[in-house]
Short mmCIF file of C-alpha atoms in Angstrom, two decimals:
data_model
loop_
_atom_site.label_atom_id
_atom_site.label_comp_id
_atom_site.label_asym_id
_atom_site.label_seq_id
_atom_site.Cartn_x
_atom_site.Cartn_y
_atom_site.Cartn_z
CA MET A 1 35.25 -97.07 19.45
CA ALA A 2 35.61 -93.39 18.10
CA ARG A 3 36.63 -90.35 19.84
CA ILE A 4 34.89 -87.82 19.89
CA ILE A 5 37.16 -84.34 19.53
CA ALA A 6 34.91 -80.84 19.52
CA ILE A 7 37.36 -78.62 18.28
CA ALA A 8 35.96 -74.99 19.75
CA ASN A 9 36.51 -71.09 20.05
CA GLN A 10 34.31 -68.80 20.40
CA LYS A 11 36.98 -66.17 19.10
CA GLY A 12 36.44 -66.32 15.13
CA GLY A 13 40.73 -66.54 12.99
CA VAL A 14 42.29 -68.71 15.77
CA GLY A 15 42.44 -71.61 12.92
CA LYS A 16 39.58 -73.63 14.00
CA THR A 17 38.07 -75.25 11.03
CA THR A 18 41.72 -75.27 9.16
CA THR A 19 42.51 -77.07 12.33
CA ALA A 20 39.41 -79.23 12.36
CA VAL A 21 39.82 -80.27 8.18
CA ASN A 22 43.71 -80.41 8.64
CA LEU A 23 43.26 -82.68 11.60
CA ALA A 24 40.61 -84.71 10.22
CA ALA A 25 42.76 -85.52 7.32
CA SER A 26 46.19 -86.39 9.07
CA LEU A 27 44.68 -88.31 10.84
CA ALA A 28 42.79 -90.73 7.80
CA ALA A 29 46.28 -90.23 6.09
CA ALA A 30 47.27 -91.86 9.37
CA GLU A 31 44.79 -94.79 9.13
CA GLN A 32 43.03 -93.14 11.30
CA ARG A 33 39.03 -93.78 10.48
CA THR A 34 38.19 -90.72 10.97
CA LEU A 35 34.51 -88.60 10.37
CA LEU A 36 34.56 -84.96 9.99
CA VAL A 37 31.33 -83.42 11.08
CA ASP A 38 30.89 -79.91 10.15
CA ALA A 39 29.16 -77.86 12.79
CA ASP A 40 29.23 -74.33 11.55
CA PRO A 41 26.71 -72.51 9.36
CA GLN A 42 29.66 -71.35 7.24
CA GLY A 43 29.82 -74.59 5.77
CA ASN A 44 33.80 -74.03 5.30
CA ALA A 45 35.00 -77.86 6.46
CA THR A 46 32.38 -79.15 4.23
CA SER A 47 34.16 -76.51 1.28
CA GLY A 48 37.38 -77.10 2.65
CA VAL A 49 37.25 -80.81 1.44
CA GLY A 50 35.89 -79.78 -2.08
CA LEU A 51 32.62 -80.69 -1.12
CA ARG A 52 30.36 -78.41 -2.92
CA LYS A 53 27.15 -77.28 -0.64
CA GLU A 54 24.89 -77.61 -3.26
CA ASN A 55 26.05 -81.46 -4.03
CA VAL A 56 25.09 -82.18 -0.85
CA PRO A 57 21.73 -83.69 0.41
CA LEU A 58 21.42 -83.96 3.48
CA THR A 59 23.89 -82.11 6.05
CA LEU A 60 23.82 -81.72 9.85
CA TYR A 61 21.18 -79.31 9.53
CA ASP A 62 18.47 -82.42 8.80
CA VAL A 63 19.97 -84.67 11.29
CA LEU A 64 19.60 -82.08 14.19
CA VAL A 65 15.94 -81.01 13.28
CA GLY A 66 15.35 -85.02 12.94
CA ASN A 67 15.00 -84.81 9.24
CA SER A 68 17.60 -87.75 8.61
CA ASP A 69 20.18 -90.13 10.71
CA LEU A 70 24.06 -89.18 10.84
CA GLY A 71 24.88 -92.15 8.79
CA SER A 72 22.12 -91.25 5.76
CA ALA A 73 23.43 -87.64 5.81
CA ARG A 74 27.48 -88.66 5.75
CA GLN A 75 29.97 -88.11 2.39
CA THR A 76 32.00 -91.04 2.37
CA GLY A 77 35.77 -91.95 1.51
CA ILE A 78 36.10 -87.95 0.86
CA GLN A 79 38.81 -87.79 -0.42
CA PHE A 80 40.71 -90.25 1.68
CA GLU A 81 39.44 -93.44 1.90
CA LYS A 82 39.22 -92.96 6.02
CA LEU A 83 37.50 -90.13 5.41
CA ASP A 84 33.77 -89.78 5.96
CA VAL A 85 31.86 -86.01 6.09
CA ILE A 86 29.30 -84.20 7.57
CA GLY A 87 28.32 -81.37 5.82
CA ALA A 88 26.74 -78.23 6.76
CA THR A 89 25.44 -74.80 5.29
CA PRO A 90 23.78 -71.98 5.88
CA ASP A 91 20.67 -73.56 6.92
CA LEU A 92 22.07 -75.25 9.97
CA ALA A 93 21.74 -71.41 11.82
CA ALA A 94 17.83 -71.92 11.51
CA ALA A 95 18.22 -75.75 14.22
CA GLU A 96 19.12 -73.31 16.83
CA VAL A 97 15.88 -71.98 16.51
CA GLU A 98 14.36 -75.31 15.82
CA LEU A 99 16.15 -76.86 18.98
CA ILE A 100 14.65 -74.61 21.28
CA ASP A 101 10.98 -76.45 21.79
CA LYS A 102 12.91 -79.20 22.16
CA SER A 103 12.76 -80.98 26.08
CA ASP A 104 16.71 -82.66 25.35
CA ARG A 105 17.37 -79.72 23.07
CA GLU A 106 20.70 -79.72 24.59
CA HIS A 107 21.79 -83.90 23.60
CA VAL A 108 20.35 -84.01 20.05
CA MET A 109 23.94 -84.51 18.84
CA ARG A 110 24.52 -86.87 21.54
CA GLN A 111 21.89 -89.12 21.02
CA SER A 112 22.50 -89.16 16.96
CA VAL A 113 26.24 -89.71 17.15
CA GLU A 114 26.08 -92.80 19.48
CA SER A 115 25.16 -95.20 16.82
CA LEU A 116 28.50 -94.00 14.38
CA ARG A 117 30.66 -94.22 17.27
CA PRO A 118 31.83 -97.97 17.00
CA GLU A 119 32.86 -97.33 13.01
CA TYR A 120 35.07 -94.47 13.58
CA GLU A 121 38.65 -94.03 15.72
CA TYR A 122 37.77 -90.48 15.84
CA ILE A 123 34.82 -88.29 15.18
CA ILE A 124 36.12 -84.77 14.63
CA ILE A 125 33.62 -81.88 15.00
CA ASP A 126 34.27 -78.62 13.80
CA CYS A 127 32.17 -76.41 15.62
CA PRO A 128 30.81 -72.52 15.54
CA PRO A 129 32.04 -69.40 16.72
CA SER A 130 29.55 -68.96 19.38
CA LEU A 131 28.45 -70.67 21.99
CA GLY A 132 24.97 -71.24 21.46
CA LEU A 133 22.89 -74.20 21.02
CA ILE A 134 24.63 -75.54 18.13
CA THR A 135 28.01 -75.51 20.09
CA ILE A 136 26.23 -76.87 23.40
CA ASN A 137 25.06 -80.00 20.79
CA MET A 138 28.40 -80.42 19.98
CA LEU A 139 29.95 -80.31 23.20
CA ALA A 140 27.34 -82.09 25.30
CA ALA A 141 28.43 -84.99 22.30
CA ALA A 142 31.67 -85.13 22.81
CA ASP A 143 34.45 -86.89 24.84
CA ALA A 144 37.06 -84.26 24.51
CA LEU A 145 37.35 -80.15 23.48
CA LEU A 146 40.25 -79.28 21.09
CA ILE A 147 40.85 -75.15 21.38
CA PRO A 148 42.94 -73.65 18.63
CA VAL A 149 44.53 -70.77 20.43
CA GLN A 150 46.31 -67.86 18.06
CA CYS A 151 49.30 -65.97 19.02
CA GLU A 152 48.25 -63.30 19.39
CA TYR A 153 47.02 -60.49 21.77
CA TYR A 154 44.67 -61.46 24.06
CA ALA A 155 44.40 -64.70 22.50
CA LEU A 156 44.04 -66.32 26.17
CA GLU A 157 42.07 -63.40 28.03
CA GLY A 158 38.85 -64.54 25.60
CA LEU A 159 39.01 -67.91 26.51
CA SER A 160 37.10 -67.91 30.28
CA GLN A 161 34.19 -67.42 28.78
CA LEU A 162 34.65 -70.52 26.33
CA LEU A 163 35.44 -72.75 29.82
CA ASN A 164 32.61 -71.06 32.03
CA THR A 165 30.32 -73.14 28.98
CA VAL A 166 32.58 -76.44 29.44
CA HIS A 167 31.96 -76.44 33.03
CA ARG A 168 28.16 -74.77 32.52
CA VAL A 169 27.87 -78.55 29.72
CA GLN A 170 30.48 -80.49 32.46
CA HIS A 171 27.99 -79.83 35.12
CA SER A 172 24.30 -79.95 33.45
CA ALA A 173 24.38 -82.21 30.23
CA ASN A 174 28.50 -83.80 29.79
CA GLU A 175 30.24 -84.37 32.93
CA LYS A 176 32.60 -86.65 31.65
CA LEU A 177 33.83 -83.70 28.46
CA ALA A 178 37.27 -83.26 28.99
CA ILE A 179 39.59 -80.33 27.38
CA ASP A 180 41.79 -82.76 25.74
CA GLY A 181 44.29 -79.76 24.55
CA VAL A 182 44.79 -76.55 23.33
CA LEU A 183 46.82 -76.27 19.94
CA LEU A 184 48.89 -73.05 19.28
CA THR A 185 48.51 -71.68 15.65
CA MET A 186 49.60 -68.90 13.41
CA TYR A 187 52.94 -69.10 15.07
CA ASP A 188 55.92 -67.04 14.45
CA SER A 189 58.92 -67.76 16.48
CA ARG A 190 60.26 -64.24 15.39
CA LEU A 191 57.93 -62.80 17.32
CA ASN A 192 58.36 -61.85 20.61
CA LEU A 193 54.74 -61.96 21.77
CA SER A 194 54.38 -65.40 19.55
CA ARG A 195 56.96 -66.45 22.27
CA GLN A 196 55.05 -65.18 24.98
CA VAL A 197 51.57 -66.03 24.32
CA ALA A 198 53.11 -70.12 23.66
CA GLU A 199 55.16 -69.23 26.94
CA ASP A 200 51.33 -68.16 29.01
CA ALA A 201 49.11 -70.79 27.63
CA ARG A 202 51.94 -73.45 28.49
CA GLU A 203 51.77 -72.38 32.01
CA TYR A 204 48.54 -72.34 32.58
CA PHE A 205 47.25 -75.11 30.23
CA GLY A 206 50.15 -77.29 31.05
CA PRO A 207 51.15 -80.38 29.53
CA LYS A 208 47.40 -80.50 28.02
CA VAL A 209 49.63 -77.31 25.33
CA PHE A 210 50.37 -79.79 22.20
CA ASN A 211 54.11 -79.77 22.18
CA SER A 212 53.61 -79.82 18.08
CA VAL A 213 52.48 -75.99 16.46
CA VAL A 214 50.55 -74.59 13.48
CA PRO A 215 52.65 -71.60 11.67
CA ARG A 216 51.73 -68.96 10.03
CA ASN A 217 51.58 -70.22 6.67
CA VAL A 218 50.95 -69.09 2.57
CA ARG A 219 50.44 -72.52 1.68
CA LEU A 220 48.12 -73.20 4.66
CA ALA A 221 46.08 -70.56 3.96
CA GLU A 222 45.63 -70.75 0.02
CA ALA A 223 44.82 -74.58 0.36
CA PRO A 224 40.81 -74.21 1.46
CA SER A 225 40.17 -72.35 -1.74
CA PHE A 226 41.63 -75.08 -3.57
CA GLY A 227 39.16 -77.40 -1.22
CA LYS A 228 42.03 -79.76 -0.34
CA PRO A 229 43.98 -80.35 2.97
CA ILE A 230 47.28 -79.09 3.04
CA ILE A 231 48.56 -82.18 2.39
CA LEU A 232 46.67 -83.03 -0.52
CA TYR A 233 47.73 -78.76 -1.76
CA ASP A 234 51.34 -79.23 -0.37
CA ALA A 235 52.62 -82.03 1.66
CA ALA A 236 56.10 -80.89 1.35
CA SER A 237 55.60 -77.52 3.09
CA VAL A 238 55.81 -76.47 7.26
CA GLY A 239 51.81 -76.57 7.60
CA ALA A 240 51.18 -80.20 5.99
CA GLN A 241 54.21 -81.25 8.56
CA ALA A 242 52.82 -79.25 11.58
CA TYR A 243 49.28 -80.68 11.28
CA MET A 244 51.06 -84.66 10.71
CA ASN A 245 52.88 -83.92 13.82
CA VAL A 246 49.68 -82.75 15.75
CA ALA A 247 47.73 -86.17 14.73
CA LYS A 248 50.55 -88.35 15.51
CA GLU A 249 50.21 -86.47 18.97
CA LEU A 250 46.80 -86.67 19.16
CA ILE A 251 47.12 -90.39 18.56
CA GLU A 252 49.81 -91.13 20.81
CA ARG A 253 47.67 -89.14 23.84
CA THR A 254 44.63 -91.12 22.65
CA GLU A 255 46.62 -94.09 23.48
CA GLN A 256 48.32 -92.92 26.46
CA GLY A 257 44.62 -92.46 27.48
CA GLY A 258 43.79 -88.83 27.28
CA ASN A 259 44.77 -86.11 28.70
CA GLY A 260 42.96 -85.70 31.85
CA GLY A 261 39.77 -83.77 32.73
CA TYR A 262 39.84 -79.89 33.76
#
């Protein structure tokens, strides 16, 4: 049965989509059946695995507005035998408006994803960089939240709004939602600031912070423009090794029963 993990941070530029794409790819490379769900209208996770948006006939938009189910919308065996993808296009933004009048508007994704849970070990959701109805839907459907945190100034201060949203979802839509992990991204060991942010994060979140960190890496930044996860673009790069380590750590945490609630 799949563990459903939403990757979210309303602050842009923290490595959210990079983490979703490369964690999903690394899990698939580790022989874990994985579904990557692009829930961001920008569709960067879709293009990041080499899918051209015009060649994706059904997307998450169709699922949320009732035109399709998740199983019919998925693209199978994308770059890895064990990686399937639900794509997104800018049309997804309109789903926010179309969901407003639904009485169960916060649970549409939850109802859709349960049928696919037996088919995967992991379902990784790339949430939009906002805290609107689409993100609420994804958090209501998820077992856990993974938060990428950029090792830069004000990185932790922006988390309070996200944590407030998590608490709201726990109380109203998904009491089992837990913060599974905090992943430090764009880490530069040469900078005092990076080390300070890492220290502050570990002090606040404790063992929820992944031991693995994702460094600043040129090859990691280049990979999306080639439509490839980093482990296919440059498997020897430090970025590829970092995400393989994160995937390994996530698998170990899952086998140990997760990291508890928040």
